[in-house]
Amino acid sequence: MTTKNMEIDYNGLMLISEGHAAFQVLWAAVELGVFEALSEHPGMTRAEIAERLTLQEQPTRILMVALAALGLVRKEGDNFFNAALTEEYLIGDKPGSLAPVLGWQHYIVYPGLIDFVEAMKEGTNVGLKHFPGEGDRLYQRLVSHPKIEKVFQDAMSALSQQANTQLVESLDLAGVTHLMDVGGGDATNAIRFARKFPHLKVTVFDSPSICRIAQENIAKQGMEDRVDTVPGDLFTTQYPADIDAIIYCHMFTIWSPEENQRILQKTCEALPKGGMAIIFNMMGNDDDTGPISTALGSLYFLTIATGKGMLYSWRDYEEWMRTAGFSGVKRIEGLPMEHGVFIGIK
Ligand SMILES: C[S@@+](CC[C@H](N)C(=O)[O-])C[C@H]1O[C@@H](n2cnc3c(N)ncnc32)[C@H](O)[C@@H]1O
């Protein structure tokens, strides 16, 4: 996967240099319910929008001019309409809405990225200082910030829900008997896999506290006979012996290339001959030119989340898998939101 190198035009330059303002326009429209209002009543005038959202005239004008300039709404005469993509992705409760992801951008990424230059110079996540607390990673700090932790969980589940449904559809696990989902979180994926492949046993491997959440979820869905949990640390705990496929979903962006290489080495050693390793993630282009969502998404991992990870390219994963000893490494492209899958056989 590559993109042609493209050079910026003047509008593009304005959009980047005032990107902070553009994001606040988008966030304000989501937070104040402008898109919902226009979805329910297409064609409202500015005065009608102001009245419905109990806003003053001048601030409403500023917001609506900016929304029209950015193409998020369309203005026909005095009437406003949501753009097609706005209707598809930015209406709060609609399935597939990206509105929760914008909450994460607003409360976590936006304040933290002010320190990107410092993070570049020091090579670590100095933006974490905006979230005081214990630990050197965002995930540990969020415990002290319940409101922001909720924003984070809502965003992750909105992102995962869309992409993960497609993951289950794209994989053929007919030849696998026991799959382990490392960092499997609340077992949503594990349960989906077990439902799709009735012969399959699935184990969620995650930290003890997350395994407890997964167990509750498994019990609620009545899947205890086929889905279980193994608590542990993926760097230090030995993997169980009877597993013939290991999957990592949204995991490798957290760590450095060296750590990812170590994980894949351990994975290869734990699997029997013919066993399968599966990686599911957002993927950057082979030639490091984009796409925009992964290129810009990496800043969060360096500056705020862990200080080590990034959204790696297809080629990185391919090289790590081959070096770890997997053969027949295969890509599945074209999943939503720049996601892709790698499958390697031991
Ligand atoms: C970004 S979430 C991914 C969750 C899920 N796989 C998904 O795609 O929705 C990362 C998961 O990795 C787990 N995790 C992080 N570090 C870990 C470690 N050292 N050992 C085991 N699990 C870990 C976290 O508890 C969390 O559930």
Tab-separated table of C-alpha atoms and ligand atoms in Angstrom:
chain	number	residue	atom	x	y	z
A	1	MET	CA	0.000	0.000	0.000
A	2	THR	CA	1.453	3.326	-1.032
A	3	THR	CA	0.166	6.794	-1.867
A	4	LYS	CA	1.639	9.201	-4.370
A	5	ASN	CA	3.566	12.002	-2.732
A	6	MET	CA	1.277	14.994	-2.971
A	7	GLU	CA	2.115	18.619	-2.403
A	8	ILE	CA	-0.096	20.913	-0.400
A	9	ASP	CA	-2.224	23.726	-1.884
A	10	TYR	CA	-2.992	27.081	-0.219
A	11	ASN	CA	-6.300	25.952	1.296
A	12	GLY	CA	-4.599	22.868	2.681
A	13	LEU	CA	-1.940	25.045	4.284
A	14	MET	CA	-4.610	27.249	5.904
A	15	LEU	CA	-6.440	24.179	7.143
A	16	ILE	CA	-3.295	22.876	8.854
A	17	SER	CA	-2.075	26.182	10.273
A	18	GLU	CA	-5.545	26.791	11.737
A	19	GLY	CA	-6.173	23.126	12.418
A	20	HIS	CA	-6.634	23.786	16.143
A	21	ALA	CA	-9.518	26.170	15.289
A	22	ALA	CA	-10.986	23.764	12.716
A	23	PHE	CA	-11.064	20.995	15.319
A	24	GLN	CA	-12.800	23.260	17.850
A	25	VAL	CA	-15.467	24.124	15.260
A	26	LEU	CA	-16.099	20.421	14.680
A	27	TRP	CA	-16.127	19.659	18.400
A	28	ALA	CA	-18.467	22.583	19.196
A	29	ALA	CA	-20.954	21.431	16.560
A	30	VAL	CA	-20.933	17.901	18.014
A	31	GLU	CA	-21.055	19.034	21.637
A	32	LEU	CA	-23.807	21.639	21.090
A	33	GLY	CA	-25.909	19.294	18.945
A	34	VAL	CA	-25.843	21.297	15.678
A	35	PHE	CA	-25.540	18.166	13.501
A	36	GLU	CA	-28.331	16.353	15.392
A	37	ALA	CA	-30.585	19.396	15.012
A	38	LEU	CA	-29.924	19.581	11.260
A	39	SER	CA	-30.419	15.846	10.924
A	40	GLU	CA	-33.869	16.120	12.508
A	41	HIS	CA	-34.780	19.382	10.751
A	42	PRO	CA	-32.786	19.761	7.526
A	43	GLY	CA	-32.884	23.271	6.071
A	44	MET	CA	-33.016	25.257	9.332
A	45	THR	CA	-31.920	28.879	9.101
A	46	ARG	CA	-29.230	30.357	11.326
A	47	ALA	CA	-31.863	32.074	13.497
A	48	GLU	CA	-33.734	28.784	13.914
A	49	ILE	CA	-30.534	26.957	14.887
A	50	ALA	CA	-29.679	29.695	17.426
A	51	GLU	CA	-33.151	29.526	18.951
A	52	ARG	CA	-33.260	25.737	19.114
A	53	LEU	CA	-29.800	25.492	20.743
A	54	THR	CA	-30.354	28.609	22.902
A	55	LEU	CA	-27.274	30.349	21.498
A	56	GLN	CA	-26.717	34.031	20.778
A	57	GLU	CA	-26.833	35.288	17.200
A	58	GLN	CA	-23.206	36.333	16.703
A	59	PRO	CA	-21.595	33.127	18.101
A	60	THR	CA	-24.032	31.076	15.987
A	61	ARG	CA	-23.011	33.041	12.899
A	62	ILE	CA	-19.305	32.434	13.631
A	63	LEU	CA	-19.888	28.696	14.039
A	64	MET	CA	-22.107	28.297	10.962
A	65	VAL	CA	-19.742	30.279	8.694
A	66	ALA	CA	-16.893	28.034	9.812
A	67	LEU	CA	-18.931	24.822	9.389
A	68	ALA	CA	-19.876	25.882	5.865
A	69	ALA	CA	-16.270	26.863	5.019
A	70	LEU	CA	-15.035	23.480	6.211
A	71	GLY	CA	-17.704	21.656	4.188
A	72	LEU	CA	-19.259	20.035	7.251
A	73	VAL	CA	-22.591	21.666	6.391
A	74	ARG	CA	-23.992	22.946	3.105
A	75	LYS	CA	-25.645	26.380	2.850
A	76	GLU	CA	-28.350	26.867	0.223
A	77	GLY	CA	-29.681	30.433	0.379
A	78	ASP	CA	-30.384	30.913	4.094
A	79	ASN	CA	-30.843	27.212	4.803
A	80	PHE	CA	-28.345	24.753	6.261
A	81	PHE	CA	-28.022	20.997	5.606
A	82	ASN	CA	-25.584	18.381	6.955
A	83	ALA	CA	-22.972	17.197	4.446
A	84	ALA	CA	-23.352	13.508	3.521
A	85	LEU	CA	-20.294	12.462	5.595
A	86	THR	CA	-21.489	14.557	8.534
A	87	GLU	CA	-24.786	12.673	8.453
A	88	GLU	CA	-22.957	9.335	8.240
A	89	TYR	CA	-20.280	9.822	10.924
A	90	LEU	CA	-21.124	12.728	13.231
A	91	ILE	CA	-24.618	12.125	14.573
A	92	GLY	CA	-24.168	11.182	18.256
A	93	ASP	CA	-26.217	8.017	18.753
A	94	LYS	CA	-26.188	6.619	15.221
A	95	PRO	CA	-24.415	3.239	14.871
A	96	GLY	CA	-20.941	3.878	13.472
A	97	SER	CA	-20.830	7.430	14.856
A	98	LEU	CA	-17.344	8.852	15.377
A	99	ALA	CA	-18.633	11.427	17.881
A	100	PRO	CA	-17.188	9.510	20.905
A	101	VAL	CA	-13.773	9.479	19.205
A	102	LEU	CA	-13.895	13.268	19.025
A	103	GLY	CA	-14.412	13.334	22.811
A	104	TRP	CA	-11.102	11.505	23.190
A	105	GLN	CA	-9.463	13.959	20.764
A	106	HIS	CA	-10.850	16.918	22.713
A	107	TYR	CA	-10.138	15.849	26.316
A	108	ILE	CA	-6.928	13.829	25.852
A	109	VAL	CA	-5.153	14.274	22.521
A	110	TYR	CA	-5.731	18.010	22.073
A	111	PRO	CA	-4.319	19.149	25.460
A	112	GLY	CA	-1.460	16.628	25.397
A	113	LEU	CA	-0.174	17.347	21.893
A	114	ILE	CA	0.837	20.881	22.846
A	115	ASP	CA	4.007	19.079	24.043
A	116	PHE	CA	4.804	17.307	20.766
A	117	VAL	CA	8.018	19.279	20.185
A	118	GLU	CA	9.276	18.442	23.700
A	119	ALA	CA	8.308	14.795	23.146
A	120	MET	CA	10.330	14.842	19.893
A	121	LYS	CA	13.361	16.293	21.664
A	122	GLU	CA	13.204	13.964	24.652
A	123	GLY	CA	11.867	10.924	22.805
A	124	THR	CA	9.237	10.284	25.441
A	125	ASN	CA	5.641	11.042	26.432
A	126	VAL	CA	6.071	14.398	28.180
A	127	GLY	CA	2.433	15.304	27.354
A	128	LEU	CA	1.423	12.913	30.130
A	129	LYS	CA	1.973	15.775	32.599
A	130	HIS	CA	-1.520	17.037	31.688
A	131	PHE	CA	-2.931	13.952	33.444
A	132	PRO	CA	-1.384	13.911	36.933
A	133	GLY	CA	-1.214	10.583	38.747
A	134	GLU	CA	0.740	7.343	39.191
A	135	GLY	CA	2.569	5.501	36.416
A	136	ASP	CA	4.421	6.420	33.220
A	137	ARG	CA	1.615	5.561	30.791
A	138	LEU	CA	-1.728	7.193	30.098
A	139	TYR	CA	-3.634	3.949	30.842
A	140	GLN	CA	-2.323	3.949	34.447
A	141	ARG	CA	-2.989	7.679	34.926
A	142	LEU	CA	-6.610	7.506	33.762
A	143	VAL	CA	-7.579	5.691	36.977
A	144	SER	CA	-7.227	9.065	38.768
A	145	HIS	CA	-9.447	10.814	36.188
A	146	PRO	CA	-12.808	8.981	36.092
A	147	LYS	CA	-14.494	11.431	33.693
A	148	ILE	CA	-11.657	11.257	31.187
A	149	GLU	CA	-11.385	7.487	31.644
A	150	LYS	CA	-15.037	7.173	30.600
A	151	VAL	CA	-14.384	9.389	27.554
A	152	PHE	CA	-11.414	7.135	26.685
A	153	GLN	CA	-13.382	3.875	27.049
A	154	ASP	CA	-16.315	5.234	24.997
A	155	ALA	CA	-13.946	6.290	22.213
A	156	MET	CA	-12.091	2.952	22.164
A	157	SER	CA	-15.310	0.973	22.074
A	158	ALA	CA	-16.685	3.168	19.227
A	159	LEU	CA	-13.467	2.587	17.263
A	160	SER	CA	-13.303	-1.138	18.023
A	161	GLN	CA	-16.976	-1.870	17.373
A	162	GLN	CA	-16.812	-0.823	13.742
A	163	ALA	CA	-13.484	-2.320	12.840
A	164	ASN	CA	-13.755	-5.505	14.918
A	165	THR	CA	-17.035	-6.667	13.374
A	166	GLN	CA	-15.291	-6.676	10.013
A	167	LEU	CA	-12.283	-8.495	11.486
A	168	VAL	CA	-14.414	-11.481	12.514
A	169	GLU	CA	-15.993	-11.562	9.046
A	170	SER	CA	-12.625	-11.431	7.281
A	171	LEU	CA	-10.934	-14.376	9.056
A	172	ASP	CA	-11.312	-18.083	8.338
A	173	LEU	CA	-10.601	-20.015	11.544
A	174	ALA	CA	-12.137	-23.302	10.397
A	175	GLY	CA	-8.772	-25.073	10.869
A	176	VAL	CA	-8.096	-23.629	14.362
A	177	THR	CA	-9.159	-25.403	17.561
A	178	HIS	CA	-8.006	-23.021	20.328
A	179	LEU	CA	-7.491	-19.288	19.744
A	180	MET	CA	-5.888	-16.977	22.318
A	181	ASP	CA	-6.706	-13.235	22.145
A	182	VAL	CA	-3.766	-11.474	23.819
A	183	GLY	CA	-4.807	-8.108	25.302
A	184	GLY	CA	-8.331	-9.275	24.552
A	185	GLY	CA	-9.904	-6.686	26.888
A	186	ASP	CA	-13.536	-7.271	27.827
A	187	ALA	CA	-13.788	-10.405	25.593
A	188	THR	CA	-16.006	-8.747	22.967
A	189	ASN	CA	-13.864	-10.137	20.140
A	190	ALA	CA	-13.390	-13.532	21.788
A	191	ILE	CA	-17.174	-13.979	22.100
A	192	ARG	CA	-17.697	-12.893	18.494
A	193	PHE	CA	-15.135	-15.454	17.279
A	194	ALA	CA	-16.674	-18.215	19.405
A	195	ARG	CA	-20.147	-17.423	18.017
A	196	LYS	CA	-18.958	-17.404	14.404
A	197	PHE	CA	-16.937	-20.657	14.713
A	198	PRO	CA	-18.978	-23.090	16.862
A	199	HIS	CA	-16.100	-25.599	17.159
A	200	LEU	CA	-13.643	-22.981	18.504
A	201	LYS	CA	-12.376	-22.551	22.076
A	202	VAL	CA	-11.179	-18.998	22.834
A	203	THR	CA	-8.981	-17.721	25.673
A	204	VAL	CA	-8.641	-14.051	26.611
A	205	PHE	CA	-5.153	-13.232	27.946
A	206	ASP	CA	-5.005	-9.874	29.736
A	207	SER	CA	-4.117	-8.270	33.085
A	208	PRO	CA	-5.948	-9.713	36.159
A	209	SER	CA	-8.330	-6.742	36.567
A	210	ILE	CA	-9.325	-6.789	32.884
A	211	CYS	CA	-9.778	-10.582	32.977
A	212	ARG	CA	-12.335	-10.090	35.761
A	213	ILE	CA	-14.318	-7.704	33.497
A	214	ALA	CA	-13.998	-10.221	30.633
A	215	GLN	CA	-15.287	-13.045	32.884
A	216	GLU	CA	-18.393	-11.027	33.793
A	217	ASN	CA	-19.045	-10.360	30.125
A	218	ILE	CA	-18.510	-14.041	29.192
A	219	ALA	CA	-20.912	-15.149	31.943
A	220	LYS	CA	-23.516	-12.559	30.903
A	221	GLN	CA	-23.440	-13.948	27.362
A	222	GLY	CA	-23.574	-17.571	28.587
A	223	MET	CA	-20.282	-18.489	26.861
A	224	GLU	CA	-18.353	-19.948	29.858
A	225	ASP	CA	-18.099	-23.388	28.254
A	226	ARG	CA	-16.103	-22.075	25.248
A	227	VAL	CA	-14.513	-18.755	26.279
A	228	ASP	CA	-12.197	-18.452	29.293
A	229	THR	CA	-9.503	-16.074	30.598
A	230	VAL	CA	-5.828	-16.367	31.559
A	231	PRO	CA	-4.503	-13.435	33.620
A	232	GLY	CA	-0.913	-12.416	33.014
A	233	ASP	CA	1.646	-10.041	31.535
A	234	LEU	CA	2.465	-10.731	27.933
A	235	PHE	CA	6.164	-9.974	28.442
A	236	THR	CA	6.703	-12.127	31.521
A	237	THR	CA	3.944	-14.774	31.788
A	238	GLN	CA	4.418	-18.001	29.852
A	239	TYR	CA	1.646	-18.585	27.293
A	240	PRO	CA	-0.530	-21.710	27.806
A	241	ALA	CA	0.589	-24.803	25.847
A	242	ASP	CA	-2.520	-26.000	23.984
A	243	ILE	CA	-3.091	-22.931	21.761
A	244	ASP	CA	-2.893	-23.205	17.948
A	245	ALA	CA	-3.644	-19.556	17.036
A	246	ILE	CA	-2.757	-16.277	18.765
A	247	ILE	CA	-4.339	-12.939	17.840
A	248	TYR	CA	-3.281	-9.391	18.793
A	249	CYS	CA	-5.889	-6.657	18.185
A	250	HIS	CA	-4.793	-3.026	18.565
A	251	MET	CA	-1.778	-4.103	20.605
A	252	PHE	CA	1.464	-3.381	18.766
A	253	THR	CA	0.991	0.399	18.609
A	254	ILE	CA	1.679	0.573	22.344
A	255	TRP	CA	5.312	-0.604	22.215
A	256	SER	CA	8.646	0.012	20.508
A	257	PRO	CA	9.747	-1.992	17.432
A	258	GLU	CA	12.160	-4.007	19.614
A	259	GLU	CA	9.401	-4.928	22.071
A	260	ASN	CA	7.057	-5.899	19.233
A	261	GLN	CA	9.765	-8.098	17.786
A	262	ARG	CA	10.175	-9.791	21.192
A	263	ILE	CA	6.415	-10.427	21.437
A	264	LEU	CA	6.320	-12.026	17.995
A	265	GLN	CA	9.351	-14.169	18.823
A	266	LYS	CA	7.595	-15.384	21.967
A	267	THR	CA	4.418	-16.016	19.946
A	268	CYS	CA	6.279	-18.167	17.438
A	269	GLU	CA	7.942	-20.182	20.215
A	270	ALA	CA	4.573	-20.766	21.956
A	271	LEU	CA	2.756	-22.072	18.856
A	272	PRO	CA	2.931	-25.627	17.475
A	273	LYS	CA	4.191	-26.170	13.893
A	274	GLY	CA	1.422	-24.968	11.548
A	275	GLY	CA	0.074	-22.629	14.283
A	276	MET	CA	-1.225	-19.220	13.261
A	277	ALA	CA	-0.314	-15.697	14.415
A	278	ILE	CA	-2.780	-12.920	13.591
A	279	ILE	CA	-2.228	-9.169	13.904
A	280	PHE	CA	-5.118	-6.719	13.548
A	281	ASN	CA	-4.417	-3.007	13.548
A	282	MET	CA	-4.588	0.277	11.722
A	283	MET	CA	-1.828	0.069	9.126
A	284	GLY	CA	0.387	2.801	7.670
A	285	ASN	CA	1.452	2.783	4.013
A	286	ASP	CA	4.511	0.710	3.107
A	287	ASP	CA	6.406	3.807	1.938
A	288	ASP	CA	5.700	5.914	5.075
A	289	THR	CA	3.596	8.528	3.225
A	290	GLY	CA	0.296	8.173	5.074
A	291	PRO	CA	-2.617	7.689	5.249
A	292	ILE	CA	-3.417	10.863	7.189
A	293	SER	CA	-5.304	9.057	9.983
A	294	THR	CA	-2.396	6.791	10.931
A	295	ALA	CA	0.300	9.399	10.249
A	296	LEU	CA	-1.343	11.873	12.636
A	297	GLY	CA	-2.528	9.185	15.051
A	298	SER	CA	1.073	8.270	15.873
A	299	LEU	CA	1.648	11.588	17.660
A	300	TYR	CA	-0.688	10.477	20.440
A	301	PHE	CA	1.363	7.346	21.164
A	302	LEU	CA	4.663	9.226	21.348
A	303	THR	CA	3.525	12.377	23.157
A	304	ILE	CA	0.863	11.072	25.537
A	305	ALA	CA	0.079	7.355	25.687
A	306	THR	CA	3.356	5.476	26.129
A	307	GLY	CA	6.212	7.470	24.609
A	308	LYS	CA	7.329	4.424	22.589
A	309	GLY	CA	4.684	3.280	20.141
A	310	MET	CA	3.261	4.544	16.863
A	311	LEU	CA	0.897	3.365	14.144
A	312	TYR	CA	3.351	1.168	12.263
A	313	SER	CA	3.305	0.376	8.547
A	314	TRP	CA	2.264	-2.849	6.829
A	315	ARG	CA	5.910	-3.391	6.014
A	316	ASP	CA	7.016	-3.191	9.668
A	317	TYR	CA	4.641	-5.988	10.652
A	318	GLU	CA	5.636	-8.091	7.669
A	319	GLU	CA	9.342	-7.821	8.520
A	320	TRP	CA	8.809	-8.553	12.221
A	321	MET	CA	6.698	-11.623	11.426
A	322	ARG	CA	9.255	-13.013	8.986
A	323	THR	CA	12.139	-12.326	11.393
A	324	ALA	CA	10.233	-14.077	14.188
A	325	GLY	CA	10.039	-17.204	12.010
A	326	PHE	CA	6.574	-17.086	10.428
A	327	SER	CA	6.124	-18.094	6.800
A	328	GLY	CA	3.312	-17.608	4.298
A	329	VAL	CA	2.767	-14.142	5.740
A	330	LYS	CA	-0.480	-12.840	4.213
A	331	ARG	CA	-2.190	-9.423	4.260
A	332	ILE	CA	-5.931	-8.786	4.379
A	333	GLU	CA	-6.489	-5.219	3.193
A	334	GLY	CA	-9.510	-2.975	2.839
A	335	LEU	CA	-11.020	-3.182	6.333
A	336	PRO	CA	-12.726	-0.015	7.673
A	337	MET	CA	-10.793	2.930	9.074
A	338	GLU	CA	-7.400	1.954	7.590
A	339	HIS	CA	-7.431	-1.394	9.387
A	340	GLY	CA	-5.720	-4.500	8.125
A	341	VAL	CA	-4.813	-8.035	9.163
A	342	PHE	CA	-1.605	-10.053	8.950
A	343	ILE	CA	-1.632	-13.820	9.165
A	344	GLY	CA	1.582	-15.803	9.603
A	345	ILE	CA	2.029	-19.561	9.872
A	346	LYS	CA	4.751	-21.190	11.986
B	1	LIG	C1	-5.784	-0.963	23.182
B	1	LIG	S1	-6.479	-2.211	24.192
B	1	LIG	C2	-7.013	-3.382	22.999
B	1	LIG	C3	-8.219	-4.150	23.435
B	1	LIG	C4	-8.797	-5.135	22.397
B	1	LIG	N1	-7.773	-6.060	21.948
B	1	LIG	C5	-9.447	-4.411	21.219
B	1	LIG	O1	-8.937	-4.482	20.105
B	1	LIG	O2	-10.490	-3.770	21.395
B	1	LIG	C6	-5.011	-2.925	24.881
B	1	LIG	C7	-5.270	-4.124	25.800
B	1	LIG	O3	-3.992	-4.695	26.151
B	1	LIG	C8	-3.956	-5.017	27.523
B	1	LIG	N2	-2.537	-4.987	27.932
B	1	LIG	C9	-1.707	-3.921	27.914
B	1	LIG	N3	-0.473	-4.277	28.344
B	1	LIG	C10	-0.537	-5.620	28.617
B	1	LIG	C11	0.422	-6.564	29.093
B	1	LIG	N4	1.681	-6.192	29.361
B	1	LIG	N5	0.023	-7.855	29.251
B	1	LIG	C12	-1.262	-8.231	28.971
B	1	LIG	N6	-2.220	-7.355	28.515
B	1	LIG	C13	-1.857	-6.078	28.351
B	1	LIG	C14	-4.806	-3.932	28.157
B	1	LIG	O4	-5.285	-4.333	29.432
B	1	LIG	C15	-5.931	-3.778	27.115
B	1	LIG	O5	-7.006	-4.658	27.361
